[in-house]
mmCIF file with all atom_site columns, C-alpha atoms and ligand atoms in Angstrom:
data_model
loop_
_atom_site.group_PDB
_atom_site.id
_atom_site.type_symbol
_atom_site.label_atom_id
_atom_site.label_alt_id
_atom_site.label_comp_id
_atom_site.label_asym_id
_atom_site.label_entity_id
_atom_site.label_seq_id
_atom_site.pdbx_PDB_ins_code
_atom_site.Cartn_x
_atom_site.Cartn_y
_atom_site.Cartn_z
_atom_site.occupancy
_atom_site.B_iso_or_equiv
_atom_site.pdbx_formal_charge
_atom_site.auth_seq_id
_atom_site.auth_comp_id
_atom_site.auth_asym_id
_atom_site.auth_atom_id
_atom_site.pdbx_PDB_model_num
ATOM   1   C  CA  . UNK A 1 1   ? -9.874 -8.201  -27.235 1.00 0.00 ? 131 UNK A CA  1
ATOM   2   C  CA  . UNK A 1 2   ? -9.087 -10.733 -24.558 1.00 0.00 ? 132 UNK A CA  1
ATOM   3   C  CA  . UNK A 1 3   ? -5.454 -9.899  -23.903 1.00 0.00 ? 133 UNK A CA  1
ATOM   4   C  CA  . UNK A 1 4   ? -5.202 -12.740 -21.333 1.00 0.00 ? 134 UNK A CA  1
ATOM   5   C  CA  . UNK A 1 5   ? -4.936 -15.117 -24.256 1.00 0.00 ? 135 UNK A CA  1
ATOM   6   C  CA  . UNK A 1 6   ? -1.617 -13.599 -25.210 1.00 0.00 ? 136 UNK A CA  1
ATOM   7   C  CA  . UNK A 1 7   ? -0.179 -13.130 -21.758 1.00 0.00 ? 137 UNK A CA  1
ATOM   8   C  CA  . UNK A 1 8   ? 3.064  -14.978 -21.215 1.00 0.00 ? 138 UNK A CA  1
ATOM   9   C  CA  . UNK A 1 9   ? 3.104  -16.398 -24.721 1.00 0.00 ? 139 UNK A CA  1
ATOM   10  C  CA  . UNK A 1 10  ? 5.535  -14.220 -26.608 1.00 0.00 ? 140 UNK A CA  1
ATOM   11  C  CA  . UNK A 1 11  ? 7.031  -10.915 -25.539 1.00 0.00 ? 141 UNK A CA  1
ATOM   12  C  CA  . UNK A 1 12  ? 7.826  -9.176  -28.805 1.00 0.00 ? 142 UNK A CA  1
ATOM   13  C  CA  . UNK A 1 13  ? 9.509  -6.238  -27.106 1.00 0.00 ? 143 UNK A CA  1
ATOM   14  C  CA  . UNK A 1 14  ? 13.318 -6.100  -27.164 1.00 0.00 ? 144 UNK A CA  1
ATOM   15  C  CA  . UNK A 1 15  ? 14.785 -7.501  -23.927 1.00 0.00 ? 145 UNK A CA  1
ATOM   16  C  CA  . UNK A 1 16  ? 16.653 -4.271  -23.327 1.00 0.00 ? 146 UNK A CA  1
ATOM   17  C  CA  . UNK A 1 17  ? 15.843 -0.772  -24.356 1.00 0.00 ? 147 UNK A CA  1
ATOM   18  C  CA  . UNK A 1 18  ? 17.950 2.311   -23.815 1.00 0.00 ? 148 UNK A CA  1
ATOM   19  C  CA  . UNK A 1 19  ? 16.100 5.312   -22.349 1.00 0.00 ? 149 UNK A CA  1
ATOM   20  C  CA  . UNK A 1 20  ? 19.221 7.518   -22.386 1.00 0.00 ? 150 UNK A CA  1
ATOM   21  C  CA  . UNK A 1 21  ? 22.979 7.110   -21.945 1.00 0.00 ? 151 UNK A CA  1
ATOM   22  C  CA  . UNK A 1 22  ? 23.200 5.314   -18.553 1.00 0.00 ? 152 UNK A CA  1
ATOM   23  C  CA  . UNK A 1 23  ? 19.495 4.426   -18.407 1.00 0.00 ? 153 UNK A CA  1
ATOM   24  C  CA  . UNK A 1 24  ? 18.152 1.068   -19.503 1.00 0.00 ? 154 UNK A CA  1
ATOM   25  C  CA  . UNK A 1 25  ? 14.847 -0.767  -19.431 1.00 0.00 ? 155 UNK A CA  1
ATOM   26  C  CA  . UNK A 1 26  ? 15.126 -4.497  -18.776 1.00 0.00 ? 156 UNK A CA  1
ATOM   27  C  CA  . UNK A 1 27  ? 11.852 -5.825  -20.129 1.00 0.00 ? 157 UNK A CA  1
ATOM   28  C  CA  . UNK A 1 28  ? 10.174 -8.474  -17.972 1.00 0.00 ? 158 UNK A CA  1
ATOM   29  C  CA  . UNK A 1 29  ? 13.296 -8.834  -15.838 1.00 0.00 ? 159 UNK A CA  1
ATOM   30  C  CA  . UNK A 1 30  ? 11.358 -9.531  -12.606 1.00 0.00 ? 160 UNK A CA  1
ATOM   31  C  CA  . UNK A 1 31  ? 8.811  -11.917 -14.044 1.00 0.00 ? 161 UNK A CA  1
ATOM   32  C  CA  . UNK A 1 32  ? 10.667 -15.136 -13.295 1.00 0.00 ? 162 UNK A CA  1
ATOM   33  C  CA  . UNK A 1 33  ? 10.634 -14.308 -9.554  1.00 0.00 ? 163 UNK A CA  1
ATOM   34  C  CA  . UNK A 1 34  ? 7.210  -12.673 -9.382  1.00 0.00 ? 164 UNK A CA  1
ATOM   35  C  CA  . UNK A 1 35  ? 5.782  -15.234 -6.939  1.00 0.00 ? 165 UNK A CA  1
ATOM   36  C  CA  . UNK A 1 36  ? 8.626  -14.681 -4.458  1.00 0.00 ? 166 UNK A CA  1
ATOM   37  C  CA  . UNK A 1 37  ? 8.324  -10.914 -4.816  1.00 0.00 ? 167 UNK A CA  1
ATOM   38  C  CA  . UNK A 1 38  ? 4.581  -10.931 -4.236  1.00 0.00 ? 168 UNK A CA  1
ATOM   39  C  CA  . UNK A 1 39  ? 4.864  -13.151 -1.139  1.00 0.00 ? 169 UNK A CA  1
ATOM   40  C  CA  . UNK A 1 40  ? 7.627  -10.945 0.293   1.00 0.00 ? 170 UNK A CA  1
ATOM   41  C  CA  . UNK A 1 41  ? 5.654  -7.826  -0.529  1.00 0.00 ? 171 UNK A CA  1
ATOM   42  C  CA  . UNK A 1 42  ? 2.600  -9.117  1.321   1.00 0.00 ? 172 UNK A CA  1
ATOM   43  C  CA  . UNK A 1 43  ? 4.713  -9.877  4.361   1.00 0.00 ? 173 UNK A CA  1
ATOM   44  C  CA  . UNK A 1 44  ? 6.412  -6.467  4.278   1.00 0.00 ? 174 UNK A CA  1
ATOM   45  C  CA  . UNK A 1 45  ? 3.172  -4.534  3.933   1.00 0.00 ? 175 UNK A CA  1
ATOM   46  C  CA  . UNK A 1 46  ? 1.707  -6.405  6.888   1.00 0.00 ? 176 UNK A CA  1
ATOM   47  C  CA  . UNK A 1 47  ? 4.514  -5.047  9.061   1.00 0.00 ? 177 UNK A CA  1
ATOM   48  C  CA  . UNK A 1 48  ? 4.569  -1.545  7.575   1.00 0.00 ? 178 UNK A CA  1
ATOM   49  C  CA  . UNK A 1 49  ? 1.258  -0.734  5.844   1.00 0.00 ? 179 UNK A CA  1
ATOM   50  C  CA  . UNK A 1 50  ? 0.914  1.632   2.875   1.00 0.00 ? 180 UNK A CA  1
ATOM   51  C  CA  . UNK A 1 51  ? 0.109  5.221   3.769   1.00 0.00 ? 181 UNK A CA  1
ATOM   52  C  CA  . UNK A 1 52  ? -0.395 8.478   1.868   1.00 0.00 ? 182 UNK A CA  1
ATOM   53  C  CA  . UNK A 1 53  ? 2.392  10.791  2.999   1.00 0.00 ? 183 UNK A CA  1
ATOM   54  C  CA  . UNK A 1 54  ? 2.267  14.583  3.043   1.00 0.00 ? 184 UNK A CA  1
ATOM   55  C  CA  . UNK A 1 55  ? 4.573  16.689  0.919   1.00 0.00 ? 185 UNK A CA  1
ATOM   56  C  CA  . UNK A 1 56  ? 6.476  19.499  2.647   1.00 0.00 ? 186 UNK A CA  1
ATOM   57  C  CA  . UNK A 1 57  ? 3.881  21.823  1.091   1.00 0.00 ? 187 UNK A CA  1
ATOM   58  C  CA  . UNK A 1 58  ? 1.080  19.951  2.876   1.00 0.00 ? 188 UNK A CA  1
ATOM   59  C  CA  . UNK A 1 59  ? -0.383 18.024  -0.068  1.00 0.00 ? 189 UNK A CA  1
ATOM   60  C  CA  . UNK A 1 60  ? -1.302 14.385  0.351   1.00 0.00 ? 190 UNK A CA  1
ATOM   61  C  CA  . UNK A 1 61  ? 0.440  12.237  -2.248  1.00 0.00 ? 191 UNK A CA  1
ATOM   62  C  CA  . UNK A 1 62  ? -1.821 10.216  -4.576  1.00 0.00 ? 192 UNK A CA  1
ATOM   63  C  CA  . UNK A 1 63  ? 0.703  7.352   -4.439  1.00 0.00 ? 193 UNK A CA  1
ATOM   64  C  CA  . UNK A 1 64  ? 0.647  5.345   -1.199  1.00 0.00 ? 194 UNK A CA  1
ATOM   65  C  CA  . UNK A 1 65  ? 4.063  4.346   0.131   1.00 0.00 ? 195 UNK A CA  1
ATOM   66  C  CA  . UNK A 1 66  ? 5.954  2.160   2.531   1.00 0.00 ? 196 UNK A CA  1
ATOM   67  C  CA  . UNK A 1 67  ? 9.567  0.972   2.776   1.00 0.00 ? 197 UNK A CA  1
ATOM   68  C  CA  . UNK A 1 68  ? 11.823 -1.923  3.585   1.00 0.00 ? 198 UNK A CA  1
ATOM   69  C  CA  . UNK A 1 69  ? 15.542 -2.039  4.198   1.00 0.00 ? 199 UNK A CA  1
ATOM   70  C  CA  . UNK A 1 70  ? 17.647 -0.320  6.834   1.00 0.00 ? 200 UNK A CA  1
ATOM   71  C  CA  . UNK A 1 71  ? 16.530 3.106   5.615   1.00 0.00 ? 201 UNK A CA  1
ATOM   72  C  CA  . UNK A 1 72  ? 13.140 4.303   4.407   1.00 0.00 ? 202 UNK A CA  1
ATOM   73  C  CA  . UNK A 1 73  ? 12.278 7.396   2.403   1.00 0.00 ? 203 UNK A CA  1
ATOM   74  C  CA  . UNK A 1 74  ? 9.671  9.576   4.055   1.00 0.00 ? 204 UNK A CA  1
ATOM   75  C  CA  . UNK A 1 75  ? 8.094  12.955  3.535   1.00 0.00 ? 205 UNK A CA  1
ATOM   76  C  CA  . UNK A 1 76  ? 6.073  15.154  5.861   1.00 0.00 ? 206 UNK A CA  1
ATOM   77  C  CA  . UNK A 1 77  ? 5.641  18.846  6.633   1.00 0.00 ? 207 UNK A CA  1
ATOM   78  C  CA  . UNK A 1 78  ? 9.274  19.051  7.723   1.00 0.00 ? 208 UNK A CA  1
ATOM   79  C  CA  . UNK A 1 79  ? 10.685 17.772  4.427   1.00 0.00 ? 209 UNK A CA  1
ATOM   80  C  CA  . UNK A 1 80  ? 12.004 14.736  2.581   1.00 0.00 ? 210 UNK A CA  1
ATOM   81  C  CA  . UNK A 1 81  ? 14.477 12.414  4.293   1.00 0.00 ? 211 UNK A CA  1
ATOM   82  C  CA  . UNK A 1 82  ? 15.587 8.859   5.027   1.00 0.00 ? 212 UNK A CA  1
ATOM   83  C  CA  . UNK A 1 83  ? 14.630 7.393   8.402   1.00 0.00 ? 213 UNK A CA  1
ATOM   84  C  CA  . UNK A 1 84  ? 15.632 4.163   10.116  1.00 0.00 ? 214 UNK A CA  1
ATOM   85  C  CA  . UNK A 1 85  ? 12.212 3.900   11.732  1.00 0.00 ? 215 UNK A CA  1
ATOM   86  C  CA  . UNK A 1 86  ? 8.691  3.911   10.355  1.00 0.00 ? 216 UNK A CA  1
ATOM   87  C  CA  . UNK A 1 87  ? 7.207  7.145   11.725  1.00 0.00 ? 217 UNK A CA  1
ATOM   88  C  CA  . UNK A 1 88  ? 3.775  5.472   11.988  1.00 0.00 ? 218 UNK A CA  1
ATOM   89  C  CA  . UNK A 1 89  ? 4.950  2.739   14.358  1.00 0.00 ? 219 UNK A CA  1
ATOM   90  C  CA  . UNK A 1 90  ? 8.306  3.941   15.645  1.00 0.00 ? 220 UNK A CA  1
ATOM   91  C  CA  . UNK A 1 91  ? 9.740  0.541   14.724  1.00 0.00 ? 221 UNK A CA  1
ATOM   92  C  CA  . UNK A 1 92  ? 12.572 -0.120  12.251  1.00 0.00 ? 222 UNK A CA  1
ATOM   93  C  CA  . UNK A 1 93  ? 11.391 -0.669  8.667   1.00 0.00 ? 223 UNK A CA  1
ATOM   94  C  CA  . UNK A 1 94  ? 10.982 -4.363  7.756   1.00 0.00 ? 224 UNK A CA  1
ATOM   95  C  CA  . UNK A 1 95  ? 14.225 -5.935  6.545   1.00 0.00 ? 225 UNK A CA  1
ATOM   96  C  CA  . UNK A 1 96  ? 14.768 -5.978  2.808   1.00 0.00 ? 226 UNK A CA  1
ATOM   97  C  CA  . UNK A 1 97  ? 13.601 -9.430  1.634   1.00 0.00 ? 227 UNK A CA  1
ATOM   98  C  CA  . UNK A 1 98  ? 16.379 -11.522 0.073   1.00 0.00 ? 228 UNK A CA  1
ATOM   99  C  CA  . UNK A 1 99  ? 14.354 -11.865 -3.146  1.00 0.00 ? 229 UNK A CA  1
ATOM   100 C  CA  . UNK A 1 100 ? 14.146 -8.061  -3.447  1.00 0.00 ? 230 UNK A CA  1
ATOM   101 C  CA  . UNK A 1 101 ? 17.856 -7.542  -2.840  1.00 0.00 ? 231 UNK A CA  1
ATOM   102 C  CA  . UNK A 1 102 ? 18.922 -10.241 -5.255  1.00 0.00 ? 232 UNK A CA  1
ATOM   103 C  CA  . UNK A 1 103 ? 16.718 -8.907  -8.016  1.00 0.00 ? 233 UNK A CA  1
ATOM   104 C  CA  . UNK A 1 104 ? 17.980 -5.345  -7.560  1.00 0.00 ? 234 UNK A CA  1
ATOM   105 C  CA  . UNK A 1 105 ? 21.622 -6.421  -7.554  1.00 0.00 ? 235 UNK A CA  1
ATOM   106 C  CA  . UNK A 1 106 ? 21.168 -8.577  -10.649 1.00 0.00 ? 236 UNK A CA  1
ATOM   107 C  CA  . UNK A 1 107 ? 19.347 -5.821  -12.522 1.00 0.00 ? 237 UNK A CA  1
ATOM   108 C  CA  . UNK A 1 108 ? 22.069 -3.287  -11.727 1.00 0.00 ? 238 UNK A CA  1
ATOM   109 C  CA  . UNK A 1 109 ? 24.691 -5.771  -12.831 1.00 0.00 ? 239 UNK A CA  1
ATOM   110 C  CA  . UNK A 1 110 ? 22.866 -6.462  -16.090 1.00 0.00 ? 240 UNK A CA  1
ATOM   111 C  CA  . UNK A 1 111 ? 22.703 -2.727  -16.737 1.00 0.00 ? 241 UNK A CA  1
ATOM   112 C  CA  . UNK A 1 112 ? 26.452 -2.432  -16.227 1.00 0.00 ? 242 UNK A CA  1
ATOM   113 C  CA  . UNK A 1 113 ? 26.518 -1.066  -12.651 1.00 0.00 ? 243 UNK A CA  1
ATOM   114 C  CA  . UNK A 1 114 ? 28.572 -3.632  -10.768 1.00 0.00 ? 244 UNK A CA  1
ATOM   115 C  CA  . UNK A 1 115 ? 28.507 -4.022  -7.006  1.00 0.00 ? 245 UNK A CA  1
ATOM   116 C  CA  . UNK A 1 116 ? 25.206 -2.245  -6.301  1.00 0.00 ? 246 UNK A CA  1
ATOM   117 C  CA  . UNK A 1 117 ? 24.200 -2.791  -2.675  1.00 0.00 ? 247 UNK A CA  1
ATOM   118 C  CA  . UNK A 1 118 ? 20.936 -0.999  -1.864  1.00 0.00 ? 248 UNK A CA  1
ATOM   119 C  CA  . UNK A 1 119 ? 20.101 -0.069  1.727   1.00 0.00 ? 249 UNK A CA  1
ATOM   120 C  CA  . UNK A 1 120 ? 16.655 1.344   0.946   1.00 0.00 ? 250 UNK A CA  1
ATOM   121 C  CA  . UNK A 1 121 ? 13.615 0.095   -0.945  1.00 0.00 ? 251 UNK A CA  1
ATOM   122 C  CA  . UNK A 1 122 ? 10.707 2.472   -1.377  1.00 0.00 ? 252 UNK A CA  1
ATOM   123 C  CA  . UNK A 1 123 ? 7.473  0.658   -2.223  1.00 0.00 ? 253 UNK A CA  1
ATOM   124 C  CA  . UNK A 1 124 ? 4.967  2.735   -4.188  1.00 0.00 ? 254 UNK A CA  1
ATOM   125 C  CA  . UNK A 1 125 ? 1.327  1.746   -4.694  1.00 0.00 ? 255 UNK A CA  1
ATOM   126 C  CA  . UNK A 1 126 ? -0.575 3.402   -7.549  1.00 0.00 ? 256 UNK A CA  1
ATOM   127 C  CA  . UNK A 1 127 ? -4.333 3.015   -7.690  1.00 0.00 ? 257 UNK A CA  1
ATOM   128 C  CA  . UNK A 1 128 ? -6.146 4.265   -10.808 1.00 0.00 ? 258 UNK A CA  1
ATOM   129 C  CA  . UNK A 1 129 ? -5.555 8.005   -11.180 1.00 0.00 ? 259 UNK A CA  1
ATOM   130 C  CA  . UNK A 1 130 ? -2.465 8.097   -8.948  1.00 0.00 ? 260 UNK A CA  1
ATOM   131 C  CA  . UNK A 1 131 ? 0.566  9.812   -10.441 1.00 0.00 ? 261 UNK A CA  1
ATOM   132 C  CA  . UNK A 1 132 ? 4.069  10.962  -9.609  1.00 0.00 ? 262 UNK A CA  1
ATOM   133 C  CA  . UNK A 1 133 ? 5.083  14.355  -10.901 1.00 0.00 ? 263 UNK A CA  1
ATOM   134 C  CA  . UNK A 1 134 ? 8.513  14.955  -12.419 1.00 0.00 ? 264 UNK A CA  1
ATOM   135 C  CA  . UNK A 1 135 ? 11.234 14.904  -9.766  1.00 0.00 ? 265 UNK A CA  1
ATOM   136 C  CA  . UNK A 1 136 ? 14.873 13.965  -9.171  1.00 0.00 ? 266 UNK A CA  1
ATOM   137 C  CA  . UNK A 1 137 ? 15.934 11.337  -6.626  1.00 0.00 ? 267 UNK A CA  1
ATOM   138 C  CA  . UNK A 1 138 ? 18.405 13.438  -4.696  1.00 0.00 ? 268 UNK A CA  1
ATOM   139 C  CA  . UNK A 1 139 ? 17.921 12.688  -1.013  1.00 0.00 ? 269 UNK A CA  1
ATOM   140 C  CA  . UNK A 1 140 ? 20.685 10.070  -1.093  1.00 0.00 ? 270 UNK A CA  1
ATOM   141 C  CA  . UNK A 1 141 ? 24.260 10.748  0.042   1.00 0.00 ? 271 UNK A CA  1
ATOM   142 C  CA  . UNK A 1 142 ? 25.806 8.751   -2.762  1.00 0.00 ? 272 UNK A CA  1
ATOM   143 C  CA  . UNK A 1 143 ? 24.925 9.583   -6.368  1.00 0.00 ? 273 UNK A CA  1
ATOM   144 C  CA  . UNK A 1 144 ? 27.591 7.104   -7.490  1.00 0.00 ? 274 UNK A CA  1
ATOM   145 C  CA  . UNK A 1 145 ? 25.129 4.253   -7.059  1.00 0.00 ? 275 UNK A CA  1
ATOM   146 C  CA  . UNK A 1 146 ? 22.356 3.686   -9.626  1.00 0.00 ? 276 UNK A CA  1
ATOM   147 C  CA  . UNK A 1 147 ? 18.604 3.453   -9.073  1.00 0.00 ? 277 UNK A CA  1
ATOM   148 C  CA  . UNK A 1 148 ? 16.760 0.230   -9.780  1.00 0.00 ? 278 UNK A CA  1
ATOM   149 C  CA  . UNK A 1 149 ? 13.018 0.518   -10.286 1.00 0.00 ? 279 UNK A CA  1
ATOM   150 C  CA  . UNK A 1 150 ? 10.791 -2.558  -10.641 1.00 0.00 ? 280 UNK A CA  1
ATOM   151 C  CA  . UNK A 1 151 ? 7.209  -2.424  -11.949 1.00 0.00 ? 281 UNK A CA  1
ATOM   152 C  CA  . UNK A 1 152 ? 4.529  -4.921  -10.922 1.00 0.00 ? 282 UNK A CA  1
ATOM   153 C  CA  . UNK A 1 153 ? 0.848  -5.046  -11.810 1.00 0.00 ? 283 UNK A CA  1
ATOM   154 C  CA  . UNK A 1 154 ? -0.987 -2.600  -14.079 1.00 0.00 ? 284 UNK A CA  1
ATOM   155 C  CA  . UNK A 1 155 ? 1.008  -0.908  -16.856 1.00 0.00 ? 285 UNK A CA  1
ATOM   156 C  CA  . UNK A 1 156 ? 2.045  2.708   -16.490 1.00 0.00 ? 286 UNK A CA  1
ATOM   157 C  CA  . UNK A 1 157 ? 3.564  5.458   -18.572 1.00 0.00 ? 287 UNK A CA  1
ATOM   158 C  CA  . UNK A 1 158 ? 6.982  6.363   -17.207 1.00 0.00 ? 288 UNK A CA  1
ATOM   159 C  CA  . UNK A 1 159 ? 8.386  9.775   -18.072 1.00 0.00 ? 289 UNK A CA  1
ATOM   160 C  CA  . UNK A 1 160 ? 12.146 10.003  -18.337 1.00 0.00 ? 290 UNK A CA  1
ATOM   161 C  CA  . UNK A 1 161 ? 13.599 13.447  -18.865 1.00 0.00 ? 291 UNK A CA  1
ATOM   162 C  CA  . UNK A 1 162 ? 16.916 15.182  -18.588 1.00 0.00 ? 292 UNK A CA  1
ATOM   163 C  CA  . UNK A 1 163 ? 18.931 16.882  -15.887 1.00 0.00 ? 293 UNK A CA  1
ATOM   164 C  CA  . UNK A 1 164 ? 16.816 20.041  -16.054 1.00 0.00 ? 294 UNK A CA  1
ATOM   165 C  CA  . UNK A 1 165 ? 13.115 20.063  -15.243 1.00 0.00 ? 295 UNK A CA  1
ATOM   166 C  CA  . UNK A 1 166 ? 12.443 21.873  -18.505 1.00 0.00 ? 296 UNK A CA  1
ATOM   167 C  CA  . UNK A 1 167 ? 14.171 19.186  -20.617 1.00 0.00 ? 297 UNK A CA  1
ATOM   168 C  CA  . UNK A 1 168 ? 11.782 17.260  -22.807 1.00 0.00 ? 298 UNK A CA  1
ATOM   169 C  CA  . UNK A 1 169 ? 10.871 13.881  -21.340 1.00 0.00 ? 299 UNK A CA  1
ATOM   170 C  CA  . UNK A 1 170 ? 10.360 10.651  -23.253 1.00 0.00 ? 300 UNK A CA  1
ATOM   171 C  CA  . UNK A 1 171 ? 7.493  8.279   -22.457 1.00 0.00 ? 301 UNK A CA  1
ATOM   172 C  CA  . UNK A 1 172 ? 7.955  4.559   -21.869 1.00 0.00 ? 302 UNK A CA  1
ATOM   173 C  CA  . UNK A 1 173 ? 5.221  2.041   -21.176 1.00 0.00 ? 303 UNK A CA  1
ATOM   174 C  CA  . UNK A 1 174 ? 6.214  -0.059  -18.172 1.00 0.00 ? 304 UNK A CA  1
ATOM   175 C  CA  . UNK A 1 175 ? 4.554  -3.436  -17.766 1.00 0.00 ? 305 UNK A CA  1
ATOM   176 C  CA  . UNK A 1 176 ? 4.534  -6.065  -15.063 1.00 0.00 ? 306 UNK A CA  1
ATOM   177 C  CA  . UNK A 1 177 ? 8.103  -7.200  -14.397 1.00 0.00 ? 307 UNK A CA  1
ATOM   178 C  CA  . UNK A 1 178 ? 9.806  -4.424  -16.338 1.00 0.00 ? 308 UNK A CA  1
ATOM   179 C  CA  . UNK A 1 179 ? 12.834 -3.059  -14.526 1.00 0.00 ? 309 UNK A CA  1
ATOM   180 C  CA  . UNK A 1 180 ? 14.412 0.338   -15.149 1.00 0.00 ? 310 UNK A CA  1
ATOM   181 C  CA  . UNK A 1 181 ? 17.981 1.087   -14.099 1.00 0.00 ? 311 UNK A CA  1
ATOM   182 C  CA  . UNK A 1 182 ? 19.624 4.491   -14.333 1.00 0.00 ? 312 UNK A CA  1
ATOM   183 C  CA  . UNK A 1 183 ? 22.858 5.912   -13.006 1.00 0.00 ? 313 UNK A CA  1
ATOM   184 C  CA  . UNK A 1 184 ? 26.114 7.558   -13.924 1.00 0.00 ? 314 UNK A CA  1
ATOM   185 C  CA  . UNK A 1 185 ? 25.530 10.588  -16.164 1.00 0.00 ? 315 UNK A CA  1
ATOM   186 C  CA  . UNK A 1 186 ? 21.732 10.424  -15.741 1.00 0.00 ? 316 UNK A CA  1
ATOM   187 C  CA  . UNK A 1 187 ? 21.579 9.516   -12.038 1.00 0.00 ? 317 UNK A CA  1
ATOM   188 C  CA  . UNK A 1 188 ? 19.831 12.845  -11.368 1.00 0.00 ? 318 UNK A CA  1
ATOM   189 C  CA  . UNK A 1 189 ? 17.515 12.776  -14.382 1.00 0.00 ? 319 UNK A CA  1
ATOM   190 C  CA  . UNK A 1 190 ? 13.983 14.063  -13.847 1.00 0.00 ? 320 UNK A CA  1
ATOM   191 C  CA  . UNK A 1 191 ? 11.395 11.285  -14.013 1.00 0.00 ? 321 UNK A CA  1
ATOM   192 C  CA  . UNK A 1 192 ? 7.745  10.672  -13.154 1.00 0.00 ? 322 UNK A CA  1
ATOM   193 C  CA  . UNK A 1 193 ? 4.674  8.566   -13.787 1.00 0.00 ? 323 UNK A CA  1
ATOM   194 C  CA  . UNK A 1 194 ? 1.519  9.621   -15.692 1.00 0.00 ? 324 UNK A CA  1
ATOM   195 C  CA  . UNK A 1 195 ? -1.869 9.080   -13.999 1.00 0.00 ? 325 UNK A CA  1
ATOM   196 C  CA  . UNK A 1 196 ? -2.502 5.335   -13.800 1.00 0.00 ? 326 UNK A CA  1
ATOM   197 C  CA  . UNK A 1 197 ? -5.199 4.035   -16.153 1.00 0.00 ? 327 UNK A CA  1
ATOM   198 C  CA  . UNK A 1 198 ? -7.824 1.787   -14.599 1.00 0.00 ? 328 UNK A CA  1
ATOM   199 C  CA  . UNK A 1 199 ? -7.575 -1.948  -15.115 1.00 0.00 ? 329 UNK A CA  1
ATOM   200 C  CA  . UNK A 1 200 ? -7.201 -5.251  -13.373 1.00 0.00 ? 330 UNK A CA  1
ATOM   201 C  CA  . UNK A 1 201 ? -3.966 -7.228  -13.265 1.00 0.00 ? 331 UNK A CA  1
ATOM   202 C  CA  . UNK A 1 202 ? -4.223 -11.000 -12.869 1.00 0.00 ? 332 UNK A CA  1
ATOM   203 C  CA  . UNK A 1 203 ? -1.696 -11.207 -10.013 1.00 0.00 ? 333 UNK A CA  1
ATOM   204 C  CA  . UNK A 1 204 ? -1.650 -7.743  -8.458  1.00 0.00 ? 334 UNK A CA  1
ATOM   205 C  CA  . UNK A 1 205 ? -5.252 -6.568  -8.895  1.00 0.00 ? 335 UNK A CA  1
ATOM   206 C  CA  . UNK A 1 206 ? -6.466 -3.054  -9.598  1.00 0.00 ? 336 UNK A CA  1
ATOM   207 C  CA  . UNK A 1 207 ? -3.141 -1.329  -8.995  1.00 0.00 ? 337 UNK A CA  1
ATOM   208 C  CA  . UNK A 1 208 ? 0.503  -0.923  -9.857  1.00 0.00 ? 338 UNK A CA  1
ATOM   209 C  CA  . UNK A 1 209 ? 3.329  -1.546  -7.406  1.00 0.00 ? 339 UNK A CA  1
ATOM   210 C  CA  . UNK A 1 210 ? 6.767  -0.047  -7.908  1.00 0.00 ? 340 UNK A CA  1
ATOM   211 C  CA  . UNK A 1 211 ? 9.863  -1.048  -5.957  1.00 0.00 ? 341 UNK A CA  1
ATOM   212 C  CA  . UNK A 1 212 ? 12.594 1.602   -6.029  1.00 0.00 ? 342 UNK A CA  1
ATOM   213 C  CA  . UNK A 1 213 ? 15.981 0.450   -4.766  1.00 0.00 ? 343 UNK A CA  1
ATOM   214 C  CA  . UNK A 1 214 ? 18.599 2.981   -3.780  1.00 0.00 ? 344 UNK A CA  1
ATOM   215 C  CA  . UNK A 1 215 ? 21.782 3.323   -1.842  1.00 0.00 ? 345 UNK A CA  1
ATOM   216 C  CA  . UNK A 1 216 ? 20.883 6.151   0.513   1.00 0.00 ? 346 UNK A CA  1
ATOM   217 C  CA  . UNK A 1 217 ? 24.048 6.246   2.648   1.00 0.00 ? 347 UNK A CA  1
HETATM 218 C  C1  . SIN B 2 .   ? 9.578  7.038   -8.233  1.00 0.00 ? 175 SIN B C1  1
HETATM 219 O  O1  . SIN B 2 .   ? 10.234 7.734   -8.990  1.00 0.00 ? 175 SIN B O1  1
HETATM 220 O  O2  . SIN B 2 .   ? 9.686  7.120   -7.006  1.00 0.00 ? 175 SIN B O2  1
HETATM 221 C  C2  . SIN B 2 .   ? 8.602  6.040   -8.757  1.00 0.00 ? 175 SIN B C2  1
HETATM 222 C  C3  . SIN B 2 .   ? 8.800  5.624   -10.165 1.00 0.00 ? 175 SIN B C3  1
HETATM 223 C  C4  . SIN B 2 .   ? 7.800  4.594   -10.596 1.00 0.00 ? 175 SIN B C4  1
HETATM 224 O  O3  . SIN B 2 .   ? 6.777  4.416   -9.932  1.00 0.00 ? 175 SIN B O3  1
HETATM 225 O  O4  . SIN B 2 .   ? 8.015  3.945   -11.627 1.00 0.00 ? 175 SIN B O4  1
HETATM 226 FE FE1 . FE2 B 3 .   ? 11.916 8.820   -8.226  1.00 0.00 ? 176 FE2 B FE1 1
#
């Protein structure tokens, strides 16, 4: 089937979907600003290229990462942390583009988290086969602020679980523009991404990009 024929015609999915109490999926939320996001992304990645970081255990991550904003999330043999500088260049991370910030603030607002002001944006690049195992986002100082997570490019299966690793997780298909927001009672929920299926996205190519906005400090 040529799915291109149907792209952008009608989105039959509900505009909002609850993943759990305090966790919402805003379907297609980023699509109206996709051109601005892609231009800003290109500019950011030129200044701070994607790289495969090492986990504290010495494994190379299948997802390639970079950051923008005043703080960037990094991992290496010494652990997980936020850094003001890109360890590859020693320079500050690129500033958070205005289009990124505005989108994140509007998404948080729409999800009911008023006044979100992220200082960190982790940019994840998934090529076919790349995955993110179940984890909690807990390297931030302030769990009062939500997490805003924007998907661009190829679709992925997002796993959203509970507060314990052993809790059963639910699967959600995230498509280009979909934006997940979680906070409050589920701020520390385990979540992850199943191995990315191969494909080609008209705007992004053979990959998925995820922007994760957080207030780290
Ligand atoms: C993450 O949890 O850091 C990434 C989530 C995603 O790629 O959707
Ligand atoms: Fe995460």
